[in-house]
Coordinates of C-alpha atoms and ligand atoms in Angstrom, one line a residue:
X1 CA -13.8 20.9 -13.3
X2 CA -10.2 21.8 -14.0
X3 CA -7.7 21.4 -11.2
X4 CA -4.0 21.3 -10.6
X5 CA -2.0 18.1 -10.5
X6 CA 1.5 16.7 -10.6
X7 CA 2.4 14.1 -13.2
X8 CA 4.6 13.2 -16.1
X9 CA 4.1 13.4 -19.9
X10 CA 6.6 10.5 -20.6
X11 CA 8.5 7.8 -18.8
X12 CA 11.8 9.5 -19.2
X13 CA 10.6 12.9 -18.0
X14 CA 10.3 14.3 -14.4
X15 CA 7.0 15.0 -12.8
X16 CA 5.7 18.5 -13.3
X17 CA 2.8 20.7 -12.5
X18 CA -0.1 20.3 -14.9
X19 CA -3.8 21.0 -15.2
X20 CA -6.3 18.1 -15.5
X21 CA -10.1 17.8 -15.6
X22 CA -12.4 15.8 -13.3
X23 CA -15.7 14.5 -14.5
X24 CA -19.0 16.2 -13.6
X25 CA -20.5 14.8 -10.5
X26 CA -22.7 11.8 -11.2
X27 CA -25.7 10.7 -9.1
X28 CA -23.6 8.2 -7.1
X29 CA -20.3 10.2 -7.2
X30 CA -18.4 11.8 -4.3
X31 CA -16.2 14.8 -5.0
X32 CA -13.3 14.9 -2.7
X33 CA -10.9 17.8 -1.8
X34 CA -7.7 15.9 -1.5
X35 CA -5.7 16.9 1.6
X36 CA -2.8 14.4 1.5
X37 CA -1.6 11.7 -0.8
X38 CA 1.0 9.0 0.1
X39 CA 3.8 8.1 -2.3
X40 CA 3.9 4.4 -3.1
X41 CA 6.7 2.5 -4.8
X42 CA 4.2 1.5 -7.5
X43 CA 3.9 5.2 -8.4
X44 CA 7.6 5.2 -9.5
X45 CA 7.3 2.0 -11.5
X46 CA 4.1 3.2 -13.3
X47 CA 5.1 6.8 -14.1
X48 CA 8.5 5.7 -15.3
X49 CA 7.0 3.0 -17.6
X50 CA 8.9 0.2 -15.7
X51 CA 5.6 -1.7 -15.7
X52 CA 3.8 -2.4 -19.0
X53 CA 1.2 -0.1 -20.4
X54 CA 1.7 3.3 -18.8
X55 CA -0.7 5.9 -20.3
X56 CA 0.3 9.6 -20.4
X57 CA -0.1 12.0 -19.0
X58 CA 0.4 9.9 -15.9
X59 CA -0.7 11.4 -12.5
X60 CA 0.1 8.8 -9.8
X61 CA -1.2 8.5 -6.3
X62 CA -3.5 5.9 -4.7
X63 CA -3.1 6.7 -1.0
X64 CA -5.6 9.5 -0.9
X65 CA -7.3 11.2 2.1
X66 CA -9.4 14.3 2.0
X67 CA -12.7 15.9 2.7
X68 CA -16.0 15.4 0.9
X69 CA -16.7 18.6 -1.1
X70 CA -19.9 17.5 -2.8
X71 CA -22.1 14.4 -3.3
X72 CA -24.4 13.3 -6.1
X73 CA -28.2 13.1 -5.6
X74 CA -28.1 9.3 -4.8
X75 CA -25.1 9.2 -2.4
X76 CA -26.2 7.9 0.9
X77 CA -23.0 6.7 2.6
X78 CA -21.0 10.0 2.6
X79 CA -21.8 13.6 3.5
X80 CA -20.2 16.9 2.7
X81 CA -17.4 17.6 5.2
X82 CA -16.7 13.9 6.0
X83 CA -13.1 12.8 6.1
X84 CA -12.7 10.0 3.6
X85 CA -10.1 7.9 1.9
X86 CA -9.6 6.4 -1.6
X87 CA -7.1 3.6 -2.2
X88 CA -6.0 1.7 -5.2
X89 CA -9.4 0.9 -6.7
X90 CA -12.0 3.3 -8.2
X91 CA -14.2 0.8 -10.2
X92 CA -14.8 -2.9 -10.8
X93 CA -17.3 -5.0 -12.7
X94 CA -19.6 -5.7 -9.7
X95 CA -20.8 -9.0 -11.3
X96 CA -18.0 -11.5 -10.9
X97 CA -17.3 -13.9 -8.1
X98 CA -14.5 -11.7 -6.8
X99 CA -16.6 -8.6 -6.6
X100 CA -19.4 -10.6 -5.0
X101 CA -17.0 -11.6 -2.3
X102 CA -16.0 -8.0 -1.7
X103 CA -12.6 -8.7 -3.3
X104 CA -12.7 -6.1 -6.0
X105 CA -8.9 -6.1 -5.9
X106 CA -9.0 -9.5 -7.8
X107 CA -11.7 -8.5 -10.3
X108 CA -10.4 -8.8 -13.9
X109 CA -12.0 -5.5 -14.6
X110 CA -10.8 -3.7 -11.6
X111 CA -10.0 0.0 -12.5
X112 CA -6.9 1.4 -10.7
X113 CA -7.0 4.9 -9.2
X114 CA -4.5 5.9 -11.8
X115 CA -3.6 4.5 -15.2
X116 CA -6.9 2.5 -15.3
X117 CA -9.1 2.6 -18.4
X118 CA -12.1 4.9 -18.0
X119 CA -14.7 6.8 -20.1
X120 CA -13.5 10.0 -18.5
X121 CA -11.0 12.3 -20.3
X122 CA -8.2 11.5 -21.1
X123 CA -9.4 7.9 -21.3
X124 CA -7.5 6.7 -18.3
X125 CA -7.7 7.5 -14.6
X126 CA -5.6 10.2 -13.0
X127 CA -4.5 9.7 -9.4
X128 CA -4.1 11.5 -6.1
X129 CA -1.2 13.9 -6.8
X130 CA -4.0 16.4 -7.4
X131 CA -6.3 18.8 -5.7
X132 CA -9.6 16.9 -6.2
X133 CA -10.9 13.6 -7.3
X134 CA -14.4 12.3 -8.2
X135 CA -15.1 8.7 -7.2
X136 CA -18.2 6.4 -7.1
X137 CA -19.4 6.2 -3.5
X138 CA -18.8 2.4 -3.4
X139 CA -15.0 3.0 -3.5
X140 CA -14.9 5.8 -0.9
X141 CA -13.8 4.8 2.6
X142 CA -14.7 6.4 5.9
X143 CA -11.8 7.8 7.9
X144 CA -12.4 7.8 11.6
X145 CA -8.9 8.8 12.9
X146 CA -8.6 12.3 14.4
X147 CA -8.1 14.9 11.8
X148 CA -4.6 15.8 13.1
X149 CA -3.4 12.4 12.1
X150 CA -4.8 12.6 8.5
X151 CA -1.4 12.9 6.7
X152 CA -0.2 9.7 8.4
X153 CA -3.4 7.9 7.6
X154 CA -2.9 8.3 3.9
X155 CA -0.4 5.4 3.5
X156 CA -2.9 3.0 5.1
X157 CA -4.9 3.1 1.9
X158 CA -2.2 1.1 0.0
X159 CA 0.6 0.1 2.4
X160 CA -1.8 -0.6 5.2
X161 CA -4.3 -2.7 3.4
X162 CA -1.6 -4.6 1.4
X163 CA -0.1 -5.8 4.7
X164 CA -3.4 -6.1 6.7
X165 CA -5.2 -8.3 4.2
X166 CA -2.7 -11.2 4.2
X167 CA -2.2 -11.0 8.0
X168 CA -6.0 -11.5 8.3
X169 CA -6.3 -14.1 5.5
X170 CA -3.7 -16.3 7.1
X171 CA -5.2 -15.6 10.6
X172 CA -2.3 -14.1 12.3
X173 CA -2.9 -13.6 16.0
X174 CA -1.8 -14.3 19.6
X175 CA 0.4 -17.3 20.2
X176 CA 2.0 -17.0 16.7
X177 CA 5.5 -16.1 15.7
X178 CA 5.3 -13.9 12.6
X179 CA 8.2 -12.8 10.5
X180 CA 8.1 -9.5 8.6
X181 CA 10.8 -9.2 5.9
X182 CA 11.9 -5.7 4.9
X183 CA 11.3 -2.6 7.0
X184 CA 10.2 0.0 4.4
X185 CA 6.8 1.5 3.5
X186 CA 5.0 -1.9 3.5
X187 CA 7.1 -3.6 6.2
X188 CA 6.8 -1.0 8.8
X189 CA 3.0 -1.2 8.5
X190 CA 3.3 -5.0 8.6
X191 CA 5.2 -4.8 11.9
X192 CA 2.7 -2.4 13.5
X193 CA -0.4 -4.4 12.3
X194 CA 1.0 -7.9 13.3
X195 CA 1.9 -6.5 16.7
X196 CA -1.6 -5.0 17.2
X197 CA -3.1 -8.4 16.2
X198 CA -1.3 -9.9 19.1
X199 CA 1.4 -11.9 17.3
X200 CA 5.1 -12.2 18.4
X201 CA 6.8 -10.2 15.6
X202 CA 10.3 -11.0 14.2
X203 CA 11.5 -8.3 11.8
X204 CA 14.1 -9.1 9.2
X205 CA 16.3 -6.4 7.7
X206 CA 19.5 -6.3 5.7
X207 CA 20.7 -3.3 7.7
X208 CA 22.1 -3.4 11.2
X209 CA 21.1 0.3 11.5
X210 CA 17.4 -0.6 11.4
X211 CA 17.5 -2.8 14.5
X212 CA 16.4 -0.3 17.1
X213 CA 13.9 1.4 14.7
X214 CA 12.2 -2.0 14.1
X215 CA 11.8 -2.5 17.8
X216 CA 10.3 1.0 18.2
X217 CA 7.7 0.0 15.5
X218 CA 6.6 -3.0 17.6
X219 CA 9.0 -5.9 16.6
X220 CA 9.7 -8.2 19.5
X221 CA 12.9 -9.5 17.8
X222 CA 15.0 -8.2 15.0
X223 CA 17.2 -10.4 12.7
X224 CA 19.8 -9.0 10.3
X225 CA 19.3 -11.4 7.4
X226 CA 22.8 -11.0 6.1
X227 CA 24.0 -12.7 9.3
X228 CA 23.8 -16.4 8.5
X229 CA 24.3 -17.5 12.1
X230 CA 21.4 -15.2 13.2
X231 CA 19.2 -16.6 10.4
X232 CA 20.1 -20.2 11.3
X233 CA 18.9 -19.6 14.9
X234 CA 15.3 -19.0 13.5
X235 CA 15.1 -22.2 11.4
X236 CA 11.6 -23.8 11.6
X237 CA 10.4 -21.3 14.2
X238 CA 7.9 -19.1 12.4
X239 CA 4.2 -19.7 11.7
X240 CA 3.9 -17.1 9.0
X241 CA 6.1 -14.7 7.1
X242 CA 5.0 -11.5 5.4
X243 CA 7.7 -10.8 2.8
X244 CA 7.5 -7.1 1.6
X245 CA 10.8 -7.0 -0.3
X246 CA 10.4 -5.6 -3.8
X247 CA 13.7 -6.7 -5.3
X248 CA 14.6 -10.2 -6.4
X249 CA 16.1 -12.2 -3.5
X250 CA 16.7 -15.7 -2.1
X251 CA 13.3 -16.9 -0.9
X252 CA 14.7 -20.2 0.3
X253 CA 16.6 -18.4 3.1
X254 CA 13.2 -17.4 4.5
X255 CA 11.2 -20.5 3.7
X256 CA 13.6 -22.5 5.8
X257 CA 12.5 -20.4 8.8
X258 CA 8.9 -21.7 8.6
X259 CA 7.5 -24.4 10.8
X260 CA 5.6 -27.3 9.3
X261 CA 2.5 -26.0 7.5
X262 CA 3.8 -22.4 7.6
X263 CA 3.2 -19.9 4.8
X264 CA 5.3 -17.2 3.4
X265 CA 3.2 -14.5 1.5
X266 CA 4.8 -12.2 -0.9
X267 CA 3.4 -8.6 -1.2
X268 CA 6.4 -6.8 -2.8
X269 CA 6.3 -6.5 -6.6
X270 CA 9.8 -6.7 -8.1
X271 CA 10.3 -5.7 -11.7
X272 CA 12.0 -9.1 -12.4
X273 CA 11.4 -12.6 -11.0
X274 CA 12.9 -14.0 -7.8
X275 CA 15.5 -16.8 -8.3
X276 CA 13.7 -20.1 -8.5
X277 CA 13.0 -21.7 -5.1
X278 CA 14.1 -25.2 -4.1
X279 CA 11.0 -27.4 -4.0
X280 CA 12.4 -29.4 -1.1
X281 CA 12.0 -26.4 1.1
X282 CA 8.3 -26.6 0.5
X283 CA 7.6 -30.3 0.4
X284 CA 9.8 -31.2 3.4
X285 CA 7.6 -29.3 5.8
X286 CA 4.3 -28.9 3.8
X287 CA 5.1 -25.2 3.6
X288 CA 3.3 -22.8 1.3
X289 CA 4.6 -19.9 -0.8
X290 CA 1.8 -17.5 -1.5
X291 CA 1.1 -14.0 -2.8
X292 CA -1.4 -11.3 -2.0
X293 CA -2.4 -8.0 -3.7
X294 CA -3.8 -5.0 -1.8
X295 CA -7.3 -5.9 -0.5
X296 CA -11.0 -5.4 -1.2
X297 CA -13.2 -2.4 -0.3
X298 CA -14.9 -4.0 2.8
X299 CA -11.6 -5.2 4.2
X300 CA -10.0 -1.8 3.5
X301 CA -12.8 -0.2 5.7
X302 CA -12.2 -2.9 8.3
X303 CA -8.5 -2.1 8.3
X304 CA -9.1 1.7 8.6
X305 CA -11.4 1.1 11.6
X306 CA -8.9 -1.4 13.1
X307 CA -6.1 1.2 12.8
X308 CA -8.4 4.0 14.2
X309 CA -9.2 1.8 17.2
X310 CA -5.6 0.9 17.9
X311 CA -4.2 4.3 17.1
X312 CA -2.2 3.0 14.2
X313 CA -0.9 5.4 11.5
X314 CA 2.1 5.3 9.2
X315 CA 5.5 6.9 9.9
X316 CA 5.8 9.7 7.4
X317 CA 7.8 12.5 5.9
X318 CA 5.5 15.3 4.6
X319 CA 6.6 16.9 1.4
X320 CA 5.5 19.6 -1.1
X321 CA 4.4 18.4 -4.5
X322 CA 7.4 20.1 -6.1
X323 CA 9.7 17.9 -4.0
X324 CA 8.3 14.7 -5.6
X325 CA 11.1 14.0 -8.1
X326 CA 13.7 14.3 -5.3
X327 CA 11.5 12.1 -3.1
X328 CA 11.6 9.4 -5.8
X329 CA 15.4 9.5 -5.9
X330 CA 15.5 9.1 -2.1
X331 CA 13.0 6.2 -2.1
X332 CA 15.2 4.4 -4.6
X333 CA 18.0 4.7 -2.1
X334 CA 15.8 3.5 0.8
X335 CA 16.3 6.9 2.3
X336 CA 12.8 7.5 3.8
X337 CA 11.3 6.7 7.1
X338 CA 9.0 5.2 6.0
X339 CA 6.6 6.9 3.6
X340 CA 6.5 10.2 1.8
X341 CA 3.2 12.0 1.9
X342 CA 2.4 15.0 -0.3
X343 CA 0.7 17.9 1.3
X344 CA -1.9 18.7 -1.3
X345 CA -2.2 22.3 -0.2
X346 CA 1.2 22.8 -1.9
X347 CA -0.4 22.0 -5.3
X348 CA -2.1 25.4 -5.4
X349 CA 1.1 27.4 -4.9
Ligands
ZN401 ZN1 0.6 1.4 -3.7
ZN402 ZN1 -15.7 -8.0 -10.8

């Protein structure tokens, strides 16, 4: 099946319209007509070869929502017409300890939705900036939100699960003070989710102008992290911090805000390391510095159902596929509230 997509032929070239092929439907495959695809910061890093090993042509996109167009003979979990989602994972080994625990995201042989090695032409996976995708049923999620919200559901498939998984793993809930650092694509979801889980949410931003916006998202308090007096007032007061910032920064400034036994979990992926942290900030209060990467398939379904139940979607700006290069430039200037989503209908025109 030949379809239209948007991608790049090299790291120093803009994205452009191209034709790609999808594999013939296998017995356990689901063919999805893509309706919307979110634009993740990872897409920019990968397509521009800022991370190692980009394979070209590169078609990014791992925040996919759409409608089932066809199913293979042995597909039991999805039916034609169903609304579904595909996130960052389209295959894994299914034999290792991580896969056994439903944590395919940590499987050494996890295959990403784009730029992952596959037997399909051209030898690597091509993502959701495209009209259709064919995915094994195991990696296809049910979407139970109303159809009218579908575009704003798309970012849940990466930004949503990336923030939901650590909040759940570190058992965030009522009675806890939780910090969310950074109010972008990831951070705005972190605020909404932590709030829905019943935590008291303190949002941290470098920009005074985001104070009111953070409150509207569900933050109980907002701290401008450049203001040292404001930061000092929160010393040793937080149970958990979700740090979504994807540029190198001073982690100690935030570790100092944790209570004894508190954890700060990093989910942003900067291209270069953070400055080394002062060990005394950890040992002095038995604090932990941790990391977390997306989430497994069962937990992604749990997150989608949690969001459907609580009426949670991302804040988005809908764009046409031919606006993607301009959207990347705006993302690099933090000029998006808070996630771009491609309207896949624009790929046909
Ligand atoms: Zn992503
Ligand atoms: Zn595995």
